[in-house]
JSON list of C-alpha atoms in Angstrom, two decimals:
[
{"chain": "A", "resi": 1, "resn": "MET", "atom": "CA", "xyz": [-15.88, -11.05, -10.16]},
{"chain": "A", "resi": 2, "resn": "ALA", "atom": "CA", "xyz": [-15.42, -10.50, -6.47]},
{"chain": "A", "resi": 3, "resn": "THR", "atom": "CA", "xyz": [-13.52, -7.47, -5.21]},
{"chain": "A", "resi": 4, "resn": "GLY", "atom": "CA", "xyz": [-9.90, -8.15, -4.42]},
{"chain": "A", "resi": 5, "resn": "PHE", "atom": "CA", "xyz": [-7.83, -6.55, -1.67]},
{"chain": "A", "resi": 6, "resn": "ARG", "atom": "CA", "xyz": [-4.11, -6.06, -3.04]},
{"chain": "A", "resi": 7, "resn": "ALA", "atom": "CA", "xyz": [-0.99, -4.72, -1.68]},
{"chain": "A", "resi": 8, "resn": "TYR", "atom": "CA", "xyz": [1.74, -3.06, -4.02]},
{"chain": "A", "resi": 9, "resn": "ILE", "atom": "CA", "xyz": [4.69, -1.73, -1.96]},
{"chain": "A", "resi": 10, "resn": "ALA", "atom": "CA", "xyz": [8.16, -1.22, -2.03]},
{"chain": "A", "resi": 11, "resn": "ALA", "atom": "CA", "xyz": [10.69, -2.01, 0.67]},
{"chain": "A", "resi": 12, "resn": "SER", "atom": "CA", "xyz": [14.56, -2.11, 1.04]},
{"chain": "A", "resi": 13, "resn": "LEU", "atom": "CA", "xyz": [16.65, -5.16, 1.28]},
{"chain": "A", "resi": 14, "resn": "ASP", "atom": "CA", "xyz": [16.28, -5.08, 5.06]},
{"chain": "A", "resi": 15, "resn": "GLY", "atom": "CA", "xyz": [12.74, -4.69, 5.29]},
{"chain": "A", "resi": 16, "resn": "TYR", "atom": "CA", "xyz": [12.08, -0.94, 5.72]},
{"chain": "A", "resi": 17, "resn": "ILE", "atom": "CA", "xyz": [9.11, 1.01, 3.81]},
{"chain": "A", "resi": 18, "resn": "ALA", "atom": "CA", "xyz": [10.50, 4.27, 5.02]},
{"chain": "A", "resi": 19, "resn": "ASP", "atom": "CA", "xyz": [13.52, 5.67, 6.73]},
{"chain": "A", "resi": 20, "resn": "ALA", "atom": "CA", "xyz": [13.88, 6.52, 10.32]},
{"chain": "A", "resi": 21, "resn": "ASP", "atom": "CA", "xyz": [12.25, 10.19, 9.65]},
{"chain": "A", "resi": 22, "resn": "GLY", "atom": "CA", "xyz": [9.40, 8.69, 7.90]},
{"chain": "A", "resi": 23, "resn": "SER", "atom": "CA", "xyz": [10.73, 9.64, 4.32]},
{"chain": "A", "resi": 24, "resn": "ILE", "atom": "CA", "xyz": [10.56, 7.58, 1.22]},
{"chain": "A", "resi": 25, "resn": "ALA", "atom": "CA", "xyz": [13.08, 9.90, -0.65]},
{"chain": "A", "resi": 26, "resn": "TRP", "atom": "CA", "xyz": [15.37, 6.84, -0.86]},
{"chain": "A", "resi": 27, "resn": "LEU", "atom": "CA", "xyz": [13.18, 5.48, -3.33]},
{"chain": "A", "resi": 28, "resn": "LYS", "atom": "CA", "xyz": [13.90, 8.28, -5.99]},
{"chain": "A", "resi": 29, "resn": "PRO", "atom": "CA", "xyz": [16.95, 6.73, -7.39]},
{"chain": "A", "resi": 30, "resn": "PHE", "atom": "CA", "xyz": [14.64, 3.84, -8.66]},
{"chain": "A", "resi": 31, "resn": "ASP", "atom": "CA", "xyz": [12.07, 6.20, -10.43]},
{"chain": "A", "resi": 32, "resn": "ALA", "atom": "CA", "xyz": [13.52, 5.68, -14.07]},
{"chain": "A", "resi": 33, "resn": "ILE", "atom": "CA", "xyz": [12.05, 2.49, -14.56]},
{"chain": "A", "resi": 34, "resn": "ASP", "atom": "CA", "xyz": [8.30, 1.54, -15.22]},
{"chain": "A", "resi": 35, "resn": "TYR", "atom": "CA", "xyz": [7.20, -1.31, -12.37]},
{"chain": "A", "resi": 36, "resn": "GLY", "atom": "CA", "xyz": [3.84, -1.49, -13.96]},
{"chain": "A", "resi": 37, "resn": "PHE", "atom": "CA", "xyz": [2.31, 0.66, -11.54]},
{"chain": "A", "resi": 38, "resn": "ASP", "atom": "CA", "xyz": [-0.34, 2.35, -14.07]},
{"chain": "A", "resi": 39, "resn": "GLU", "atom": "CA", "xyz": [-1.32, -0.89, -15.41]},
{"chain": "A", "resi": 40, "resn": "PHE", "atom": "CA", "xyz": [-2.00, -1.92, -11.60]},
{"chain": "A", "resi": 41, "resn": "MET", "atom": "CA", "xyz": [-3.80, 1.21, -10.95]},
{"chain": "A", "resi": 42, "resn": "GLU", "atom": "CA", "xyz": [-6.19, 0.31, -13.84]},
{"chain": "A", "resi": 43, "resn": "HIS", "atom": "CA", "xyz": [-7.86, -2.48, -12.07]},
{"chain": "A", "resi": 44, "resn": "MET", "atom": "CA", "xyz": [-8.35, -0.42, -8.61]},
{"chain": "A", "resi": 45, "resn": "GLY", "atom": "CA", "xyz": [-11.65, 1.15, -7.64]},
{"chain": "A", "resi": 46, "resn": "THR", "atom": "CA", "xyz": [-10.47, 2.23, -4.34]},
{"chain": "A", "resi": 47, "resn": "VAL", "atom": "CA", "xyz": [-7.36, 3.21, -2.41]},
{"chain": "A", "resi": 48, "resn": "VAL", "atom": "CA", "xyz": [-7.35, 2.60, 1.33]},
{"chain": "A", "resi": 49, "resn": "MET", "atom": "CA", "xyz": [-4.37, 4.13, 3.49]},
{"chain": "A", "resi": 50, "resn": "GLY", "atom": "CA", "xyz": [-3.38, 4.84, 6.90]},
{"chain": "A", "resi": 51, "resn": "ARG", "atom": "CA", "xyz": [-3.41, 8.09, 8.11]},
{"chain": "A", "resi": 52, "resn": "THR", "atom": "CA", "xyz": [0.47, 8.62, 8.24]},
{"chain": "A", "resi": 53, "resn": "THR", "atom": "CA", "xyz": [0.68, 7.43, 4.57]},
{"chain": "A", "resi": 54, "resn": "TYR", "atom": "CA", "xyz": [-2.19, 9.94, 3.66]},
{"chain": "A", "resi": 55, "resn": "GLU", "atom": "CA", "xyz": [-0.39, 12.89, 5.26]},
{"chain": "A", "resi": 56, "resn": "HIS", "atom": "CA", "xyz": [2.61, 12.24, 3.59]},
{"chain": "A", "resi": 57, "resn": "LEU", "atom": "CA", "xyz": [1.26, 12.19, 0.11]},
{"chain": "A", "resi": 58, "resn": "HIS", "atom": "CA", "xyz": [-1.08, 15.09, 0.92]},
{"chain": "A", "resi": 59, "resn": "ALA", "atom": "CA", "xyz": [1.99, 17.18, 1.98]},
{"chain": "A", "resi": 60, "resn": "MET", "atom": "CA", "xyz": [3.47, 16.76, -1.45]},
{"chain": "A", "resi": 61, "resn": "GLY", "atom": "CA", "xyz": [0.87, 19.23, -2.66]},
{"chain": "A", "resi": 62, "resn": "HIS", "atom": "CA", "xyz": [-0.64, 17.20, -5.57]},
{"chain": "A", "resi": 63, "resn": "TRP", "atom": "CA", "xyz": [-2.85, 14.45, -4.69]},
{"chain": "A", "resi": 64, "resn": "PRO", "atom": "CA", "xyz": [-1.69, 11.36, -7.00]},
{"chain": "A", "resi": 65, "resn": "HIS", "atom": "CA", "xyz": [-5.08, 9.46, -6.86]},
{"chain": "A", "resi": 66, "resn": "SER", "atom": "CA", "xyz": [-7.72, 11.95, -7.85]},
{"chain": "A", "resi": 67, "resn": "ASP", "atom": "CA", "xyz": [-9.65, 9.65, -9.83]},
{"chain": "A", "resi": 68, "resn": "LYS", "atom": "CA", "xyz": [-9.99, 6.99, -7.41]},
{"chain": "A", "resi": 69, "resn": "ARG", "atom": "CA", "xyz": [-12.26, 6.86, -4.25]},
{"chain": "A", "resi": 70, "resn": "CYS", "atom": "CA", "xyz": [-9.56, 6.88, -1.10]},
{"chain": "A", "resi": 71, "resn": "ILE", "atom": "CA", "xyz": [-10.52, 6.14, 2.01]},
{"chain": "A", "resi": 72, "resn": "VAL", "atom": "CA", "xyz": [-8.20, 6.97, 4.91]},
{"chain": "A", "resi": 73, "resn": "VAL", "atom": "CA", "xyz": [-8.21, 4.67, 7.99]},
{"chain": "A", "resi": 74, "resn": "THR", "atom": "CA", "xyz": [-8.03, 7.18, 11.04]},
{"chain": "A", "resi": 75, "resn": "SER", "atom": "CA", "xyz": [-8.59, 7.47, 14.61]},
{"chain": "A", "resi": 76, "resn": "ARG", "atom": "CA", "xyz": [-9.35, 11.35, 14.20]},
{"chain": "A", "resi": 77, "resn": "SER", "atom": "CA", "xyz": [-11.50, 13.65, 12.01]},
{"chain": "A", "resi": 78, "resn": "MET", "atom": "CA", "xyz": [-9.91, 15.27, 8.95]},
{"chain": "A", "resi": 79, "resn": "GLU", "atom": "CA", "xyz": [-10.35, 18.96, 8.44]},
{"chain": "A", "resi": 80, "resn": "THR", "atom": "CA", "xyz": [-9.09, 19.20, 4.97]},
{"chain": "A", "resi": 81, "resn": "ALA", "atom": "CA", "xyz": [-9.05, 16.64, 2.35]},
{"chain": "A", "resi": 82, "resn": "PRO", "atom": "CA", "xyz": [-9.36, 16.43, -1.38]},
{"chain": "A", "resi": 83, "resn": "ASP", "atom": "CA", "xyz": [-12.91, 15.89, -2.85]},
{"chain": "A", "resi": 84, "resn": "ASN", "atom": "CA", "xyz": [-12.55, 12.04, -3.46]},
{"chain": "A", "resi": 85, "resn": "VAL", "atom": "CA", "xyz": [-10.78, 11.19, -0.09]},
{"chain": "A", "resi": 86, "resn": "GLU", "atom": "CA", "xyz": [-12.98, 10.21, 3.07]},
{"chain": "A", "resi": 87, "resn": "PRO", "atom": "CA", "xyz": [-12.03, 9.44, 6.50]},
{"chain": "A", "resi": 88, "resn": "TRP", "atom": "CA", "xyz": [-12.91, 5.96, 8.05]},
{"chain": "A", "resi": 89, "resn": "LEU", "atom": "CA", "xyz": [-13.28, 6.04, 11.73]},
{"chain": "A", "resi": 90, "resn": "GLY", "atom": "CA", "xyz": [-15.22, 2.82, 12.28]},
{"chain": "A", "resi": 91, "resn": "ASP", "atom": "CA", "xyz": [-14.61, -0.82, 12.57]},
{"chain": "A", "resi": 92, "resn": "LEU", "atom": "CA", "xyz": [-11.85, -2.21, 10.05]},
{"chain": "A", "resi": 93, "resn": "ALA", "atom": "CA", "xyz": [-13.90, -5.61, 9.30]},
{"chain": "A", "resi": 94, "resn": "GLN", "atom": "CA", "xyz": [-16.82, -3.44, 8.70]},
{"chain": "A", "resi": 95, "resn": "LEU", "atom": "CA", "xyz": [-14.91, -1.27, 6.03]},
{"chain": "A", "resi": 96, "resn": "VAL", "atom": "CA", "xyz": [-13.66, -4.59, 4.42]},
{"chain": "A", "resi": 97, "resn": "ALA", "atom": "CA", "xyz": [-17.29, -5.94, 4.39]},
{"chain": "A", "resi": 98, "resn": "GLU", "atom": "CA", "xyz": [-18.67, -2.78, 2.64]},
{"chain": "A", "resi": 99, "resn": "LEU", "atom": "CA", "xyz": [-15.83, -2.49, 0.03]},
{"chain": "A", "resi": 100, "resn": "LYS", "atom": "CA", "xyz": [-16.42, -6.39, -0.81]},
{"chain": "A", "resi": 101, "resn": "ALA", "atom": "CA", "xyz": [-19.89, -5.65, -1.53]},
{"chain": "A", "resi": 102, "resn": "SER", "atom": "CA", "xyz": [-19.92, -2.34, -3.29]},
{"chain": "A", "resi": 103, "resn": "THR", "atom": "CA", "xyz": [-16.62, -1.48, -4.89]},
{"chain": "A", "resi": 104, "resn": "ASP", "atom": "CA", "xyz": [-16.22, -1.59, -8.52]},
{"chain": "A", "resi": 105, "resn": "GLY", "atom": "CA", "xyz": [-12.59, -2.62, -9.23]},
{"chain": "A", "resi": 106, "resn": "ASP", "atom": "CA", "xyz": [-10.14, -3.84, -6.63]},
{"chain": "A", "resi": 107, "resn": "VAL", "atom": "CA", "xyz": [-8.95, -2.15, -3.39]},
{"chain": "A", "resi": 108, "resn": "TRP", "atom": "CA", "xyz": [-5.34, -1.21, -2.96]},
{"chain": "A", "resi": 109, "resn": "VAL", "atom": "CA", "xyz": [-4.54, -1.19, 0.48]},
{"chain": "A", "resi": 110, "resn": "ALA", "atom": "CA", "xyz": [-1.55, 1.46, -0.12]},
{"chain": "A", "resi": 111, "resn": "GLY", "atom": "CA", "xyz": [0.13, 1.50, 3.38]},
{"chain": "A", "resi": 112, "resn": "GLY", "atom": "CA", "xyz": [1.64, 1.93, 5.60]},
{"chain": "A", "resi": 113, "resn": "ALA", "atom": "CA", "xyz": [2.81, -0.93, 8.00]},
{"chain": "A", "resi": 114, "resn": "LYS", "atom": "CA", "xyz": [0.09, -0.56, 10.61]},
{"chain": "A", "resi": 115, "resn": "ALA", "atom": "CA", "xyz": [-2.72, -0.46, 7.77]},
{"chain": "A", "resi": 116, "resn": "LEU", "atom": "CA", "xyz": [-1.32, -3.24, 6.00]},
{"chain": "A", "resi": 117, "resn": "ARG", "atom": "CA", "xyz": [-0.91, -5.38, 9.13]},
{"chain": "A", "resi": 118, "resn": "ALA", "atom": "CA", "xyz": [-4.43, -4.54, 10.23]},
{"chain": "A", "resi": 119, "resn": "PHE", "atom": "CA", "xyz": [-5.92, -5.75, 6.76]},
{"chain": "A", "resi": 120, "resn": "MET", "atom": "CA", "xyz": [-3.48, -9.04, 6.82]},
{"chain": "A", "resi": 121, "resn": "ASP", "atom": "CA", "xyz": [-4.56, -9.82, 10.15]},
{"chain": "A", "resi": 122, "resn": "LEU", "atom": "CA", "xyz": [-8.31, -9.44, 9.05]},
{"chain": "A", "resi": 123, "resn": "GLY", "atom": "CA", "xyz": [-7.39, -11.88, 6.19]},
{"chain": "A", "resi": 124, "resn": "ALA", "atom": "CA", "xyz": [-8.49, -9.28, 3.73]},
{"chain": "A", "resi": 125, "resn": "ILE", "atom": "CA", "xyz": [-5.40, -9.03, 1.48]},
{"chain": "A", "resi": 126, "resn": "ASP", "atom": "CA", "xyz": [-5.45, -11.39, -1.48]},
{"chain": "A", "resi": 127, "resn": "HIS", "atom": "CA", "xyz": [-2.66, -10.48, -3.35]},
{"chain": "A", "resi": 128, "resn": "PHE", "atom": "CA", "xyz": [0.78, -9.03, -2.39]},
{"chain": "A", "resi": 129, "resn": "ASP", "atom": "CA", "xyz": [3.27, -7.25, -4.78]},
{"chain": "A", "resi": 130, "resn": "LEU", "atom": "CA", "xyz": [6.52, -6.41, -3.10]},
{"chain": "A", "resi": 131, "resn": "PHE", "atom": "CA", "xyz": [9.14, -4.61, -4.52]},
{"chain": "A", "resi": 132, "resn": "ILE", "atom": "CA", "xyz": [12.32, -5.39, -3.01]},
{"chain": "A", "resi": 133, "resn": "MET", "atom": "CA", "xyz": [14.91, -2.32, -3.61]},
{"chain": "A", "resi": 134, "resn": "PRO", "atom": "CA", "xyz": [18.51, -3.08, -3.54]},
{"chain": "A", "resi": 135, "resn": "VAL", "atom": "CA", "xyz": [19.49, -0.63, -0.68]},
{"chain": "A", "resi": 136, "resn": "LEU", "atom": "CA", "xyz": [20.10, -1.21, 3.08]},
{"chain": "A", "resi": 137, "resn": "LEU", "atom": "CA", "xyz": [18.36, 1.49, 4.99]},
{"chain": "A", "resi": 138, "resn": "GLY", "atom": "CA", "xyz": [19.49, 0.33, 8.53]},
{"chain": "A", "resi": 139, "resn": "ARG", "atom": "CA", "xyz": [16.73, 1.30, 10.41]},
{"chain": "A", "resi": 140, "resn": "GLY", "atom": "CA", "xyz": [13.17, 3.09, 9.77]},
{"chain": "A", "resi": 141, "resn": "ARG", "atom": "CA", "xyz": [9.77, 1.87, 9.33]},
{"chain": "A", "resi": 142, "resn": "ARG", "atom": "CA", "xyz": [9.55, -1.70, 8.99]},
{"chain": "A", "resi": 143, "resn": "LEU", "atom": "CA", "xyz": [7.32, -3.35, 6.29]},
{"chain": "A", "resi": 144, "resn": "PHE", "atom": "CA", "xyz": [5.42, -5.60, 8.64]},
{"chain": "A", "resi": 145, "resn": "GLU", "atom": "CA", "xyz": [4.47, -4.72, 12.31]},
{"chain": "A", "resi": 146, "resn": "PRO", "atom": "CA", "xyz": [4.36, -7.47, 14.80]},
{"chain": "A", "resi": 147, "resn": "SER", "atom": "CA", "xyz": [1.33, -9.48, 14.94]},
{"chain": "A", "resi": 148, "resn": "GLU", "atom": "CA", "xyz": [0.21, -12.64, 16.74]},
{"chain": "A", "resi": 149, "resn": "ARG", "atom": "CA", "xyz": [-0.96, -13.82, 13.38]},
{"chain": "A", "resi": 150, "resn": "GLY", "atom": "CA", "xyz": [1.19, -15.75, 11.09]},
{"chain": "A", "resi": 151, "resn": "GLY", "atom": "CA", "xyz": [0.33, -16.56, 7.40]},
{"chain": "A", "resi": 152, "resn": "ARG", "atom": "CA", "xyz": [1.25, -17.92, 4.24]},
{"chain": "A", "resi": 153, "resn": "MET", "atom": "CA", "xyz": [2.04, -16.67, 0.96]},
{"chain": "A", "resi": 154, "resn": "THR", "atom": "CA", "xyz": [2.24, -18.63, -2.38]},
{"chain": "A", "resi": 155, "resn": "LEU", "atom": "CA", "xyz": [4.61, -17.07, -4.97]},
{"chain": "A", "resi": 156, "resn": "LEU", "atom": "CA", "xyz": [3.20, -16.53, -8.43]},
{"chain": "A", "resi": 157, "resn": "GLY", "atom": "CA", "xyz": [6.31, -15.02, -9.83]},
{"chain": "A", "resi": 158, "resn": "ALA", "atom": "CA", "xyz": [9.37, -12.96, -9.61]},
{"chain": "A", "resi": 159, "resn": "LYS", "atom": "CA", "xyz": [10.63, -10.43, -11.92]},
{"chain": "A", "resi": 160, "resn": "THR", "atom": "CA", "xyz": [13.94, -8.63, -11.96]},
{"chain": "A", "resi": 161, "resn": "TYR", "atom": "CA", "xyz": [14.68, -5.48, -13.13]},
{"chain": "A", "resi": 162, "resn": "ILE", "atom": "CA", "xyz": [18.05, -4.03, -14.70]},
{"chain": "A", "resi": 163, "resn": "ASN", "atom": "CA", "xyz": [18.48, -1.80, -11.60]},
{"chain": "A", "resi": 164, "resn": "GLY", "atom": "CA", "xyz": [18.42, -4.69, -9.24]},
{"chain": "A", "resi": 165, "resn": "VAL", "atom": "CA", "xyz": [14.96, -4.29, -7.98]},
{"chain": "A", "resi": 166, "resn": "VAL", "atom": "CA", "xyz": [12.99, -7.56, -7.51]},
{"chain": "A", "resi": 167, "resn": "ARG", "atom": "CA", "xyz": [9.10, -7.81, -7.93]},
{"chain": "A", "resi": 168, "resn": "LEU", "atom": "CA", "xyz": [7.79, -10.68, -5.85]},
{"chain": "A", "resi": 169, "resn": "SER", "atom": "CA", "xyz": [4.24, -11.66, -6.71]},
{"chain": "A", "resi": 170, "resn": "TYR", "atom": "CA", "xyz": [2.25, -13.65, -3.84]},
{"chain": "A", "resi": 171, "resn": "VAL", "atom": "CA", "xyz": [-1.29, -14.95, -3.39]},
{"chain": "A", "resi": 172, "resn": "VAL", "atom": "CA", "xyz": [-2.09, -14.75, 0.22]},
{"chain": "A", "resi": 173, "resn": "GLY", "atom": "CA", "xyz": [-3.45, -17.68, 2.16]}
]
């Protein structure tokens, strides 16, 4: 089976993935429910993220993806990182080609908005799971950065949770 590139991300009802300070602490009240993350991660062989997302996760003190290969798309070197984390300073299209050719399991493009947009602009993301959280942040980091490239998604399904969260699953393209 070919390697797929997937997005699995939460956004506020008004389209933000982080508040104005870059924090995702606003998601904490929604932690009590299982949204299928562990099942999702069982199919992932590699996690790819942008530098800001990496630094946010690394600053928490516990690296959550120690059992997966993790690639951080960055424009500068990384001095310290967990053993399974590697920087990618090269061409993103080349990374996509290499991962499609060599990865065991799917690739989770974990964020943030800049990384998601870059992979979407390359046409790399095949599947998009979007969790709409019933909260309005008013401002912050948008889910999608501006782009000249549009795109179409086909809805595979929607699931509503008791706390008002809605999961929308799309095939991209």
